[in-house]
mmCIF file of C-alpha atoms in Angstrom:
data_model
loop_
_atom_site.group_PDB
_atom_site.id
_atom_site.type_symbol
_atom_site.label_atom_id
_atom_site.label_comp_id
_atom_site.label_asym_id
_atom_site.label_seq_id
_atom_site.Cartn_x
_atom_site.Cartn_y
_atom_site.Cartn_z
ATOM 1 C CA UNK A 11 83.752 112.410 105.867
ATOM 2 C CA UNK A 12 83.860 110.467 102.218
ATOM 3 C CA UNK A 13 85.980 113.720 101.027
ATOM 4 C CA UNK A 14 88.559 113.033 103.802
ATOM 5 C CA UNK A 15 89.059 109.627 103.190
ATOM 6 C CA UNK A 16 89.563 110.030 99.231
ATOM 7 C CA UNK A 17 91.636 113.279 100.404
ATOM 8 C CA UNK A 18 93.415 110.319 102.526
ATOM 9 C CA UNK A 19 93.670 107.705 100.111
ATOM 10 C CA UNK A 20 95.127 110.240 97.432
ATOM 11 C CA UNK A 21 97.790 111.245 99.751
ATOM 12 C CA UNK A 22 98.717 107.583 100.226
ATOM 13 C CA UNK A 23 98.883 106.630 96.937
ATOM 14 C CA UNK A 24 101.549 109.806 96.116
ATOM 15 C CA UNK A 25 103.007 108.296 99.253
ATOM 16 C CA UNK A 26 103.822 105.215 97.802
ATOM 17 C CA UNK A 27 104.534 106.341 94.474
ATOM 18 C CA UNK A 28 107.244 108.580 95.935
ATOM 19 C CA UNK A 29 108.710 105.679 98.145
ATOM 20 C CA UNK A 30 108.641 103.525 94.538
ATOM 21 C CA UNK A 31 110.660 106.409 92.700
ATOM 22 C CA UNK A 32 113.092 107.001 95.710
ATOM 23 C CA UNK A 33 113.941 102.847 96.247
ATOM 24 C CA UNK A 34 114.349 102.471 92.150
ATOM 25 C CA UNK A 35 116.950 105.665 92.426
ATOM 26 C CA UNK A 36 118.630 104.037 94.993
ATOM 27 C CA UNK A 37 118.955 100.493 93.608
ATOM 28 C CA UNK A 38 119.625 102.100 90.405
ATOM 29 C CA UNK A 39 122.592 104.003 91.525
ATOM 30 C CA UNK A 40 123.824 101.334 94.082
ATOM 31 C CA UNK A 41 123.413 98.655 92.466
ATOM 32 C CA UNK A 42 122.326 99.240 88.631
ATOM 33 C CA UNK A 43 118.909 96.984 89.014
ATOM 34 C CA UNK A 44 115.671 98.729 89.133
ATOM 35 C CA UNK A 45 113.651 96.918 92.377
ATOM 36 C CA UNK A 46 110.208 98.175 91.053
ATOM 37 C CA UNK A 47 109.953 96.592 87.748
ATOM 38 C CA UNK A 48 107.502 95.160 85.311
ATOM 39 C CA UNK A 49 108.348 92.138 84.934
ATOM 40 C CA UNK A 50 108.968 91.370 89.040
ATOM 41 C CA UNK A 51 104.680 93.026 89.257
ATOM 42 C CA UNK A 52 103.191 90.676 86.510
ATOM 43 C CA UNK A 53 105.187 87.248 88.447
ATOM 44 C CA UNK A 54 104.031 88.912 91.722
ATOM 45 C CA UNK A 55 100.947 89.387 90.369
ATOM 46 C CA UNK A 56 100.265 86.094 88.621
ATOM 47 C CA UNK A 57 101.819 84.546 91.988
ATOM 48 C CA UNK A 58 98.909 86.602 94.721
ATOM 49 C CA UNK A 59 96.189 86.065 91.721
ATOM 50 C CA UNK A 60 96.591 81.829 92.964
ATOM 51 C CA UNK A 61 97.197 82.180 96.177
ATOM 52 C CA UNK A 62 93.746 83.512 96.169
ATOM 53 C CA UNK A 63 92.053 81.242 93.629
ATOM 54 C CA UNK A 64 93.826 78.158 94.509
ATOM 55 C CA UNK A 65 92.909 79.173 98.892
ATOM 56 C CA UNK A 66 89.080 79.477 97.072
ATOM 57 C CA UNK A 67 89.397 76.396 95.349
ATOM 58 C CA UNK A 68 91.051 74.555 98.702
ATOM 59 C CA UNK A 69 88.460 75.590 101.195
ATOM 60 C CA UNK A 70 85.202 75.098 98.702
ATOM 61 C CA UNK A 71 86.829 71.435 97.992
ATOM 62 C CA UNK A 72 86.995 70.910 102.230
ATOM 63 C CA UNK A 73 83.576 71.802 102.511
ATOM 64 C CA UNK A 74 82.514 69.870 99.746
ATOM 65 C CA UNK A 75 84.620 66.918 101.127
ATOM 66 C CA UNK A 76 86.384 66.425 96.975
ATOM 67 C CA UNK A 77 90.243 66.387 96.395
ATOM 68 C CA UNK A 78 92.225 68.921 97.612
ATOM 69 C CA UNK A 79 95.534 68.797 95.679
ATOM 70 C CA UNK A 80 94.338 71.238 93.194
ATOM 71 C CA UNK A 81 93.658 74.591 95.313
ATOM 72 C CA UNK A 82 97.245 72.987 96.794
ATOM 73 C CA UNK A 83 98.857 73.052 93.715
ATOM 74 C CA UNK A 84 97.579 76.398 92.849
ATOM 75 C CA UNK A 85 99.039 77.687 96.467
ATOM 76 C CA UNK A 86 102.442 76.144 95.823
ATOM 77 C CA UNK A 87 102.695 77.689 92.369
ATOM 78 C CA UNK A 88 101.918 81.072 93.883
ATOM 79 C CA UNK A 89 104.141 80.904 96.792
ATOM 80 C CA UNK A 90 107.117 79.680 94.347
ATOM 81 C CA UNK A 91 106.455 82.863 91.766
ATOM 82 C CA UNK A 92 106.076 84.883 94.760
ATOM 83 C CA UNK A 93 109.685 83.469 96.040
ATOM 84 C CA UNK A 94 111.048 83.510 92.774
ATOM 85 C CA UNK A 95 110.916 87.762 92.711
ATOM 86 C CA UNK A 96 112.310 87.784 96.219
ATOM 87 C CA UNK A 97 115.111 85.703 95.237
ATOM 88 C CA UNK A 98 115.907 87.736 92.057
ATOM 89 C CA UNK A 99 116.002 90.754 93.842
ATOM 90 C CA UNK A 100 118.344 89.480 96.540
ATOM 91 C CA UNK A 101 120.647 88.030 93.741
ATOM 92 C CA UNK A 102 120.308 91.584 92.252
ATOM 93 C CA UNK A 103 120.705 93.292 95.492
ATOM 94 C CA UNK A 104 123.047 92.710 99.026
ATOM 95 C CA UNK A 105 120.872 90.153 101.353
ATOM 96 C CA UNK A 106 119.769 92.771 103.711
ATOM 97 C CA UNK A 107 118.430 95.145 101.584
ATOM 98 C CA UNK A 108 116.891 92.712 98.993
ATOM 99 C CA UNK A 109 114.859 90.621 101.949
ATOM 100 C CA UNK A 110 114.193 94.028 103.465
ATOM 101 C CA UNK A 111 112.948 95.610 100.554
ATOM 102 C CA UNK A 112 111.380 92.673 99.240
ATOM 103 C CA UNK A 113 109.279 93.268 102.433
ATOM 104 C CA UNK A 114 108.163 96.832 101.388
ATOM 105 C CA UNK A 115 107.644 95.672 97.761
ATOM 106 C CA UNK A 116 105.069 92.833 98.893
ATOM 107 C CA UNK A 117 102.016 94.476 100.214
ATOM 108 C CA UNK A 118 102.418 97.233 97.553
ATOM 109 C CA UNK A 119 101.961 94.812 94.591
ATOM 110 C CA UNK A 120 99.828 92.776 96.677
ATOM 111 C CA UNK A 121 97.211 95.832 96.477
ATOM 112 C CA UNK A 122 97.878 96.755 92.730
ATOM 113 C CA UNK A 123 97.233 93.557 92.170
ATOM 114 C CA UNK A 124 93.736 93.650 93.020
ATOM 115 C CA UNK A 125 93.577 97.173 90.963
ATOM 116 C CA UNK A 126 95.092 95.793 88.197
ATOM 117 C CA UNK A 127 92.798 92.384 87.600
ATOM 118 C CA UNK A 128 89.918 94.854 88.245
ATOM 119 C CA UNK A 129 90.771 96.691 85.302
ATOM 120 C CA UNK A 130 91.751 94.009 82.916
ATOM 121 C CA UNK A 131 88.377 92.819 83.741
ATOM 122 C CA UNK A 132 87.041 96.182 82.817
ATOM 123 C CA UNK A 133 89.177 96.513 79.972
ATOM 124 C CA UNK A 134 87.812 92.867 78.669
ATOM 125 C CA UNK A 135 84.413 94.084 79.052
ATOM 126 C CA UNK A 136 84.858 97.388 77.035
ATOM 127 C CA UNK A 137 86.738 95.900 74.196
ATOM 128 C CA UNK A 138 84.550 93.043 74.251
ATOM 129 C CA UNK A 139 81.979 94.936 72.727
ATOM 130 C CA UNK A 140 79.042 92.766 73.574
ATOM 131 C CA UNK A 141 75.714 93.813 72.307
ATOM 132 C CA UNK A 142 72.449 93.276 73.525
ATOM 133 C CA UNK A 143 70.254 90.404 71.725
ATOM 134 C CA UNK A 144 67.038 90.862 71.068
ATOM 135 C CA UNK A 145 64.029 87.670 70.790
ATOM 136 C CA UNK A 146 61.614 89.071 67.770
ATOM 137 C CA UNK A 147 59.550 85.480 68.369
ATOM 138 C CA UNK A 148 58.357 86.342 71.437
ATOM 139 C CA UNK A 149 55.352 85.830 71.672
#
């Protein structure tokens, strides 16, 4: 059963990766602005990273009874990058199919979001290049 759902989750992924290519070739040729870009994943990115840290930092300041503002801040910020990308591709794009695709492009960098701060934290821990330390005073 593990085979068929990394069989599954394989086929998804190529899924999505061909929906990615075929929406950049059409806002390409329509309307010379490539939706899936760098630059619109990192704001995206940076914008679902505090949505989730500043929701943490909300709800552990409620049940600690402290100041709220500051998981509230961290929302707003989010929700404004996040808004920011839909905006820019609407402006780049007609209405319809910037809201509409803005609506496909969301979950998808939502989830590589999560992939991708895995592996910078991976990445910071191999090039890190801790090493172990040793006490020779033990006694």
């Amino acid at each position: 059963m593990l085979v068929l759902k990394i069989i599954g989750i394989l086929i998804a992924a190529f899924l999505v990766y061909l929906l990615i290519i075929k929406v950049n070739e059409y806002t390409i040729q329509k309307y010379r602005y490539e939706f899936f870009n760098m630059a619109n994943f990192l704001i995206s990115a940076v914008g679902y990273g505090l949505l989730y840290f500043g929701y943490k930092w909300y709800i552990s300041a409620l049940e600690k009874n402290q100041d709220i503002l500051n998981g509230q801040i961290l929302i707003g910020i989010g929700v404004i990058l996040i808004l920011t990308v839909i905006y820019y591709n609407i402006k780049n794009t007609s209405r319809t199919t910037g809201l509409a695709l803005s609506l496909v492009q969301a979950p998808i960098y939502s989830v590589l979001a999560v992939f991708s701060f895995i592996a910078l934290i991976a990445a910071i821990a191999f090039f890190s290049e801790t090493k172990p330390v040793y006490n020779i005073n033990d006694d």
